[in-house]
């Protein structure tokens, strides 16, 4: 059984920094794309950043220059370094992984979510 377990997050003042981590475990053959999404109250879940197995990245325009996504393939872990945080970054953040478990096709898996709150 595959699990994505997140850590990090919390409450920070505007201009501060936080780091999120997400580790995949279980019978994993290969992890393709890993990413971070967020969902603010009353809004749809949106992509924040994604990273391919080879390290190619893409970011939402709203976080470019402030957030950095990275991954450690040996540890099946993805990180999101968030700097210069703004109140509008407040949301529940979810990690996501497109991965192959065992000998089957790839599926999408989600972490449990973690609250990030930025106070003004």
PDB file of N, CA and C in Angstrom, residues 33-106:
ATOM      1  N   UNK A  33       6.055  12.271 -11.850  1.00  0.00           N
ATOM      2  CA  UNK A  33       5.950  13.666 -11.419  1.00  0.00           C
ATOM      3  C   UNK A  33       5.504  13.742  -9.964  1.00  0.00           C
ATOM      4  N   UNK A  34       6.102  14.650  -9.223  1.00  0.00           N
ATOM      5  CA  UNK A  34       5.652  14.975  -7.867  1.00  0.00           C
ATOM      6  C   UNK A  34       5.302  16.456  -7.839  1.00  0.00           C
ATOM      7  N   UNK A  35       4.336  16.789  -7.019  1.00  0.00           N
ATOM      8  CA  UNK A  35       3.915  18.181  -7.006  1.00  0.00           C
ATOM      9  C   UNK A  35       3.236  18.585  -5.725  1.00  0.00           C
ATOM     10  N   UNK A  36       2.985  19.858  -5.645  1.00  0.00           N
ATOM     11  CA  UNK A  36       2.263  20.451  -4.516  1.00  0.00           C
ATOM     12  C   UNK A  36       1.057  21.220  -5.048  1.00  0.00           C
ATOM     13  N   UNK A  37      -0.074  21.011  -4.411  1.00  0.00           N
ATOM     14  CA  UNK A  37      -1.305  21.725  -4.702  1.00  0.00           C
ATOM     15  C   UNK A  37      -1.749  22.426  -3.423  1.00  0.00           C
ATOM     16  N   UNK A  38      -2.643  23.384  -3.578  1.00  0.00           N
ATOM     17  CA  UNK A  38      -3.206  24.021  -2.395  1.00  0.00           C
ATOM     18  C   UNK A  38      -4.676  24.340  -2.635  1.00  0.00           C
ATOM     19  N   UNK A  39      -5.396  24.424  -1.528  1.00  0.00           N
ATOM     20  CA  UNK A  39      -6.817  24.742  -1.598  1.00  0.00           C
ATOM     21  C   UNK A  39      -7.161  25.697  -0.471  1.00  0.00           C
ATOM     22  N   UNK A  40      -7.562  26.895  -0.847  1.00  0.00           N
ATOM     23  CA  UNK A  40      -7.988  27.900   0.119  1.00  0.00           C
ATOM     24  C   UNK A  40      -9.496  27.755   0.328  1.00  0.00           C
ATOM     25  N   UNK A  41     -10.009  28.242   1.451  1.00  0.00           N
ATOM     26  CA  UNK A  41     -11.451  28.135   1.715  1.00  0.00           C
ATOM     27  C   UNK A  41     -12.276  28.748   0.595  1.00  0.00           C
ATOM     28  N   UNK A  42     -13.242  27.993   0.112  1.00  0.00           N
ATOM     29  CA  UNK A  42     -14.126  28.491  -0.929  1.00  0.00           C
ATOM     30  C   UNK A  42     -13.544  28.498  -2.324  1.00  0.00           C
ATOM     31  N   UNK A  43     -12.334  27.951  -2.456  1.00  0.00           N
ATOM     32  CA  UNK A  43     -11.681  27.953  -3.769  1.00  0.00           C
ATOM     33  C   UNK A  43     -11.358  26.531  -4.202  1.00  0.00           C
ATOM     34  N   UNK A  44     -11.110  26.381  -5.491  1.00  0.00           N
ATOM     35  CA  UNK A  44     -10.734  25.073  -6.009  1.00  0.00           C
ATOM     36  C   UNK A  44      -9.268  24.779  -5.724  1.00  0.00           C
ATOM     37  N   UNK A  45      -8.952  23.502  -5.674  1.00  0.00           N
ATOM     38  CA  UNK A  45      -7.562  23.111  -5.505  1.00  0.00           C
ATOM     39  C   UNK A  45      -6.781  23.533  -6.740  1.00  0.00           C
ATOM     40  N   UNK A  46      -5.591  24.102  -6.511  1.00  0.00           N
ATOM     41  CA  UNK A  46      -4.789  24.588  -7.628  1.00  0.00           C
ATOM     42  C   UNK A  46      -3.363  24.072  -7.523  1.00  0.00           C
ATOM     43  N   UNK A  47      -2.726  23.926  -8.675  1.00  0.00           N
ATOM     44  CA  UNK A  47      -1.338  23.499  -8.707  1.00  0.00           C
ATOM     45  C   UNK A  47      -0.445  24.652  -8.247  1.00  0.00           C
ATOM     46  N   UNK A  48       0.482  24.330  -7.349  1.00  0.00           N
ATOM     47  CA  UNK A  48       1.457  25.309  -6.892  1.00  0.00           C
ATOM     48  C   UNK A  48       2.771  25.110  -7.637  1.00  0.00           C
ATOM     49  N   UNK A  49       3.258  23.876  -7.643  1.00  0.00           N
ATOM     50  CA  UNK A  49       4.531  23.572  -8.295  1.00  0.00           C
ATOM     51  C   UNK A  49       4.608  22.085  -8.556  1.00  0.00           C
ATOM     52  N   UNK A  50       5.361  21.719  -9.579  1.00  0.00           N
ATOM     53  CA  UNK A  50       5.552  20.313  -9.912  1.00  0.00           C
ATOM     54  C   UNK A  50       6.972  20.102 -10.379  1.00  0.00           C
ATOM     55  N   UNK A  51       7.456  18.862 -10.210  1.00  0.00           N
ATOM     56  CA  UNK A  51       8.816  18.537 -10.599  1.00  0.00           C
ATOM     57  C   UNK A  51       8.843  17.125 -11.180  1.00  0.00           C
ATOM     58  N   UNK A  52       9.512  16.993 -12.304  1.00  0.00           N
ATOM     59  CA  UNK A  52       9.612  15.684 -12.940  1.00  0.00           C
ATOM     60  C   UNK A  52      10.713  14.863 -12.272  1.00  0.00           C
ATOM     61  N   UNK A  53      10.778  13.606 -12.642  1.00  0.00           N
ATOM     62  CA  UNK A  53      11.815  12.751 -12.085  1.00  0.00           C
ATOM     63  C   UNK A  53      13.203  13.276 -12.437  1.00  0.00           C
ATOM     64  N   UNK A  54      13.320  13.897 -13.596  1.00  0.00           N
ATOM     65  CA  UNK A  54      14.602  14.434 -14.034  1.00  0.00           C
ATOM     66  C   UNK A  54      14.916  15.819 -13.497  1.00  0.00           C
ATOM     67  N   UNK A  55      13.951  16.421 -12.804  1.00  0.00           N
ATOM     68  CA  UNK A  55      14.220  17.704 -12.162  1.00  0.00           C
ATOM     69  C   UNK A  55      13.624  18.911 -12.864  1.00  0.00           C
ATOM     70  N   UNK A  56      12.900  18.710 -13.945  1.00  0.00           N
ATOM     71  CA  UNK A  56      12.242  19.845 -14.592  1.00  0.00           C
ATOM     72  C   UNK A  56      11.100  20.327 -13.712  1.00  0.00           C
ATOM     73  N   UNK A  57      10.974  21.644 -13.607  1.00  0.00           N
ATOM     74  CA  UNK A  57       9.984  22.219 -12.701  1.00  0.00           C
ATOM     75  C   UNK A  57       9.033  23.163 -13.428  1.00  0.00           C
ATOM     76  N   UNK A  58       7.858  23.333 -12.853  1.00  0.00           N
ATOM     77  CA  UNK A  58       6.974  24.405 -13.280  1.00  0.00           C
ATOM     78  C   UNK A  58       6.217  24.912 -12.059  1.00  0.00           C
ATOM     79  N   UNK A  59       5.905  26.194 -12.112  1.00  0.00           N
ATOM     80  CA  UNK A  59       5.311  26.886 -10.978  1.00  0.00           C
ATOM     81  C   UNK A  59       4.080  27.684 -11.401  1.00  0.00           C
ATOM     82  N   UNK A  60       3.168  27.843 -10.466  1.00  0.00           N
ATOM     83  CA  UNK A  60       2.082  28.791 -10.669  1.00  0.00           C
ATOM     84  C   UNK A  60       2.682  30.193 -10.708  1.00  0.00           C
ATOM     85  N   UNK A  61       2.109  31.057 -11.521  1.00  0.00           N
ATOM     86  CA  UNK A  61       2.641  32.418 -11.639  1.00  0.00           C
ATOM     87  C   UNK A  61       2.674  33.127 -10.291  1.00  0.00           C
ATOM     88  N   UNK A  62       1.716  32.823  -9.432  1.00  0.00           N
ATOM     89  CA  UNK A  62       1.604  33.526  -8.152  1.00  0.00           C
ATOM     90  C   UNK A  62       2.735  33.206  -7.178  1.00  0.00           C
ATOM     91  N   UNK A  63       3.485  32.132  -7.430  1.00  0.00           N
ATOM     92  CA  UNK A  63       4.544  31.751  -6.496  1.00  0.00           C
ATOM     93  C   UNK A  63       5.932  31.803  -7.121  1.00  0.00           C
ATOM     94  N   UNK A  64       6.018  32.102  -8.402  1.00  0.00           N
ATOM     95  CA  UNK A  64       7.319  32.153  -9.059  1.00  0.00           C
ATOM     96  C   UNK A  64       8.230  33.165  -8.381  1.00  0.00           C
ATOM     97  N   UNK A  65       9.467  32.726  -8.159  1.00  0.00           N
ATOM     98  CA  UNK A  65      10.435  33.597  -7.507  1.00  0.00           C
ATOM     99  C   UNK A  65      10.385  33.548  -5.998  1.00  0.00           C
ATOM    100  N   UNK A  66       9.343  32.945  -5.433  1.00  0.00           N
ATOM    101  CA  UNK A  66       9.213  32.861  -3.964  1.00  0.00           C
ATOM    102  C   UNK A  66       9.282  31.423  -3.461  1.00  0.00           C
ATOM    103  N   UNK A  67       8.734  30.492  -4.224  1.00  0.00           N
ATOM    104  CA  UNK A  67       8.691  29.079  -3.822  1.00  0.00           C
ATOM    105  C   UNK A  67       9.683  28.279  -4.668  1.00  0.00           C
ATOM    106  N   UNK A  68      10.250  27.253  -4.068  1.00  0.00           N
ATOM    107  CA  UNK A  68      11.155  26.357  -4.775  1.00  0.00           C
ATOM    108  C   UNK A  68      10.777  24.914  -4.465  1.00  0.00           C
ATOM    109  N   UNK A  69      10.540  24.155  -5.518  1.00  0.00           N
ATOM    110  CA  UNK A  69      10.249  22.732  -5.350  1.00  0.00           C
ATOM    111  C   UNK A  69      11.514  21.937  -5.662  1.00  0.00           C
ATOM    112  N   UNK A  70      11.740  20.887  -4.896  1.00  0.00           N
ATOM    113  CA  UNK A  70      12.881  20.017  -5.134  1.00  0.00           C
ATOM    114  C   UNK A  70      12.491  18.600  -4.710  1.00  0.00           C
ATOM    115  N   UNK A  71      13.312  17.638  -5.094  1.00  0.00           N
ATOM    116  CA  UNK A  71      13.013  16.260  -4.719  1.00  0.00           C
ATOM    117  C   UNK A  71      14.289  15.470  -4.541  1.00  0.00           C
ATOM    118  N   UNK A  72      14.191  14.437  -3.739  1.00  0.00           N
ATOM    119  CA  UNK A  72      15.284  13.506  -3.517  1.00  0.00           C
ATOM    120  C   UNK A  72      14.756  12.139  -3.949  1.00  0.00           C
ATOM    121  N   UNK A  73      15.158  11.693  -5.124  1.00  0.00           N
ATOM    122  CA  UNK A  73      14.623  10.437  -5.658  1.00  0.00           C
ATOM    123  C   UNK A  73      15.016   9.239  -4.794  1.00  0.00           C
ATOM    124  N   UNK A  74      16.188   9.288  -4.190  1.00  0.00           N
ATOM    125  CA  UNK A  74      16.629   8.172  -3.350  1.00  0.00           C
ATOM    126  C   UNK A  74      15.755   8.023  -2.105  1.00  0.00           C
ATOM    127  N   UNK A  75      15.175   9.132  -1.667  1.00  0.00           N
ATOM    128  CA  UNK A  75      14.332   9.115  -0.467  1.00  0.00           C
ATOM    129  C   UNK A  75      12.844   9.184  -0.794  1.00  0.00           C
ATOM    130  N   UNK A  76      12.500   9.197  -2.080  1.00  0.00           N
ATOM    131  CA  UNK A  76      11.093   9.311  -2.499  1.00  0.00           C
ATOM    132  C   UNK A  76      10.416  10.508  -1.834  1.00  0.00           C
ATOM    133  N   UNK A  77      11.140  11.606  -1.784  1.00  0.00           N
ATOM    134  CA  UNK A  77      10.664  12.779  -1.044  1.00  0.00           C
ATOM    135  C   UNK A  77      10.666  14.015  -1.927  1.00  0.00           C
ATOM    136  N   UNK A  78       9.631  14.829  -1.759  1.00  0.00           N
ATOM    137  CA  UNK A  78       9.540  16.115  -2.441  1.00  0.00           C
ATOM    138  C   UNK A  78       9.432  17.203  -1.383  1.00  0.00           C
ATOM    139  N   UNK A  79      10.037  18.339  -1.679  1.00  0.00           N
ATOM    140  CA  UNK A  79      10.058  19.472  -0.752  1.00  0.00           C
ATOM    141  C   UNK A  79       9.458  20.708  -1.420  1.00  0.00           C
ATOM    142  N   UNK A  80       8.947  21.598  -0.603  1.00  0.00           N
ATOM    143  CA  UNK A  80       8.510  22.902  -1.088  1.00  0.00           C
ATOM    144  C   UNK A  80       9.028  23.949  -0.114  1.00  0.00           C
ATOM    145  N   UNK A  81      10.010  24.708  -0.562  1.00  0.00           N
ATOM    146  CA  UNK A  81      10.534  25.813   0.234  1.00  0.00           C
ATOM    147  C   UNK A  81       9.744  27.060  -0.130  1.00  0.00           C
ATOM    148  N   UNK A  82       9.109  27.650   0.860  1.00  0.00           N
ATOM    149  CA  UNK A  82       8.245  28.803   0.625  1.00  0.00           C
ATOM    150  C   UNK A  82       8.827  30.009   1.338  1.00  0.00           C
ATOM    151  N   UNK A  83       9.242  31.000   0.566  1.00  0.00           N
ATOM    152  CA  UNK A  83       9.812  32.229   1.098  1.00  0.00           C
ATOM    153  C   UNK A  83       8.907  33.414   0.770  1.00  0.00           C
ATOM    154  N   UNK A  84       9.137  34.508   1.470  1.00  0.00           N
ATOM    155  CA  UNK A  84       8.357  35.738   1.232  1.00  0.00           C
ATOM    156  C   UNK A  84       6.858  35.440   1.208  1.00  0.00           C
ATOM    157  N   UNK A  85       6.415  34.709   2.195  1.00  0.00           N
ATOM    158  CA  UNK A  85       5.014  34.284   2.228  1.00  0.00           C
ATOM    159  C   UNK A  85       4.075  35.475   2.382  1.00  0.00           C
ATOM    160  N   UNK A  86       2.929  35.330   1.747  1.00  0.00           N
ATOM    161  CA  UNK A  86       1.897  36.365   1.759  1.00  0.00           C
ATOM    162  C   UNK A  86       0.613  35.799   2.367  1.00  0.00           C
ATOM    163  N   UNK A  87      -0.250  36.643   2.893  1.00  0.00           N
ATOM    164  CA  UNK A  87      -1.524  36.136   3.438  1.00  0.00           C
ATOM    165  C   UNK A  87      -2.316  35.330   2.418  1.00  0.00           C
ATOM    166  N   UNK A  88      -2.212  35.699   1.156  1.00  0.00           N
ATOM    167  CA  UNK A  88      -2.957  34.956   0.124  1.00  0.00           C
ATOM    168  C   UNK A  88      -2.390  33.560  -0.145  1.00  0.00           C
ATOM    169  N   UNK A  89      -1.270  33.229   0.460  1.00  0.00           N
ATOM    170  CA  UNK A  89      -0.739  31.861   0.373  1.00  0.00           C
ATOM    171  C   UNK A  89      -1.408  30.930   1.384  1.00  0.00           C
ATOM    172  N   UNK A  90      -2.219  31.489   2.250  1.00  0.00           N
ATOM    173  CA  UNK A  90      -2.908  30.684   3.250  1.00  0.00           C
ATOM    174  C   UNK A  90      -3.823  29.663   2.583  1.00  0.00           C
ATOM    175  N   UNK A  91      -3.624  28.394   2.933  1.00  0.00           N
ATOM    176  CA  UNK A  91      -4.395  27.312   2.314  1.00  0.00           C
ATOM    177  C   UNK A  91      -3.977  25.989   2.956  1.00  0.00           C
ATOM    178  N   UNK A  92      -4.709  24.949   2.609  1.00  0.00           N
ATOM    179  CA  UNK A  92      -4.248  23.591   2.907  1.00  0.00           C
ATOM    180  C   UNK A  92      -3.426  23.132   1.714  1.00  0.00           C
ATOM    181  N   UNK A  93      -2.224  22.673   1.991  1.00  0.00           N
ATOM    182  CA  UNK A  93      -1.310  22.238   0.948  1.00  0.00           C
ATOM    183  C   UNK A  93      -1.276  20.708   0.893  1.00  0.00           C
ATOM    184  N   UNK A  94      -1.354  20.190  -0.328  1.00  0.00           N
ATOM    185  CA  UNK A  94      -1.372  18.750  -0.546  1.00  0.00           C
ATOM    186  C   UNK A  94      -0.221  18.363  -1.473  1.00  0.00           C
ATOM    187  N   UNK A  95       0.494  17.310  -1.132  1.00  0.00           N
ATOM    188  CA  UNK A  95       1.456  16.792  -2.088  1.00  0.00           C
ATOM    189  C   UNK A  95       0.776  15.737  -2.955  1.00  0.00           C
ATOM    190  N   UNK A  96       1.345  15.555  -4.104  1.00  0.00           N
ATOM    191  CA  UNK A  96       0.778  14.648  -5.096  1.00  0.00           C
ATOM    192  C   UNK A  96       1.915  13.924  -5.801  1.00  0.00           C
ATOM    193  N   UNK A  97       1.689  12.667  -6.109  1.00  0.00           N
ATOM    194  CA  UNK A  97       2.702  11.908  -6.838  1.00  0.00           C
ATOM    195  C   UNK A  97       2.030  11.006  -7.864  1.00  0.00           C
ATOM    196  N   UNK A  98       2.576  11.042  -9.050  1.00  0.00           N
ATOM    197  CA  UNK A  98       2.170  10.098 -10.095  1.00  0.00           C
ATOM    198  C   UNK A  98       3.202   8.977 -10.076  1.00  0.00           C
ATOM    199  N   UNK A  99       2.800   7.802  -9.627  1.00  0.00           N
ATOM    200  CA  UNK A  99       3.801   6.772  -9.432  1.00  0.00           C
ATOM    201  C   UNK A  99       3.297   5.399  -9.846  1.00  0.00           C
ATOM    202  N   UNK A 100       4.276   4.535 -10.051  1.00  0.00           N
ATOM    203  CA  UNK A 100       3.997   3.148 -10.397  1.00  0.00           C
ATOM    204  C   UNK A 100       4.271   2.301  -9.166  1.00  0.00           C
ATOM    205  N   UNK A 101       3.244   1.586  -8.729  1.00  0.00           N
ATOM    206  CA  UNK A 101       3.383   0.694  -7.578  1.00  0.00           C
ATOM    207  C   UNK A 101       3.366  -0.748  -8.067  1.00  0.00           C
ATOM    208  N   UNK A 102       4.323  -1.527  -7.633  1.00  0.00           N
ATOM    209  CA  UNK A 102       4.387  -2.909  -8.066  1.00  0.00           C
ATOM    210  C   UNK A 102       4.621  -3.001  -9.564  1.00  0.00           C
ATOM    211  N   UNK A 103       3.781  -3.779 -10.246  1.00  0.00           N
ATOM    212  CA  UNK A 103       3.939  -3.967 -11.689  1.00  0.00           C
ATOM    213  C   UNK A 103       2.793  -3.360 -12.472  1.00  0.00           C
ATOM    214  N   UNK A 104       1.958  -2.552 -11.817  1.00  0.00           N
ATOM    215  CA  UNK A 104       0.788  -1.982 -12.473  1.00  0.00           C
ATOM    216  C   UNK A 104       1.076  -0.679 -13.185  1.00  0.00           C
ATOM    217  N   UNK A 105       0.028  -0.031 -13.691  1.00  0.00           N
ATOM    218  CA  UNK A 105       0.188   1.277 -14.335  1.00  0.00           C
ATOM    219  C   UNK A 105       0.398   2.372 -13.277  1.00  0.00           C
ATOM    220  N   UNK A 106       0.648   3.591 -13.740  1.00  0.00           N
ATOM    221  CA  UNK A 106       0.845   4.688 -12.793  1.00  0.00           C
ATOM    222  C   UNK A 106      -0.510   5.229 -12.331  1.00  0.00           C
TER     223      UNK A 106
END
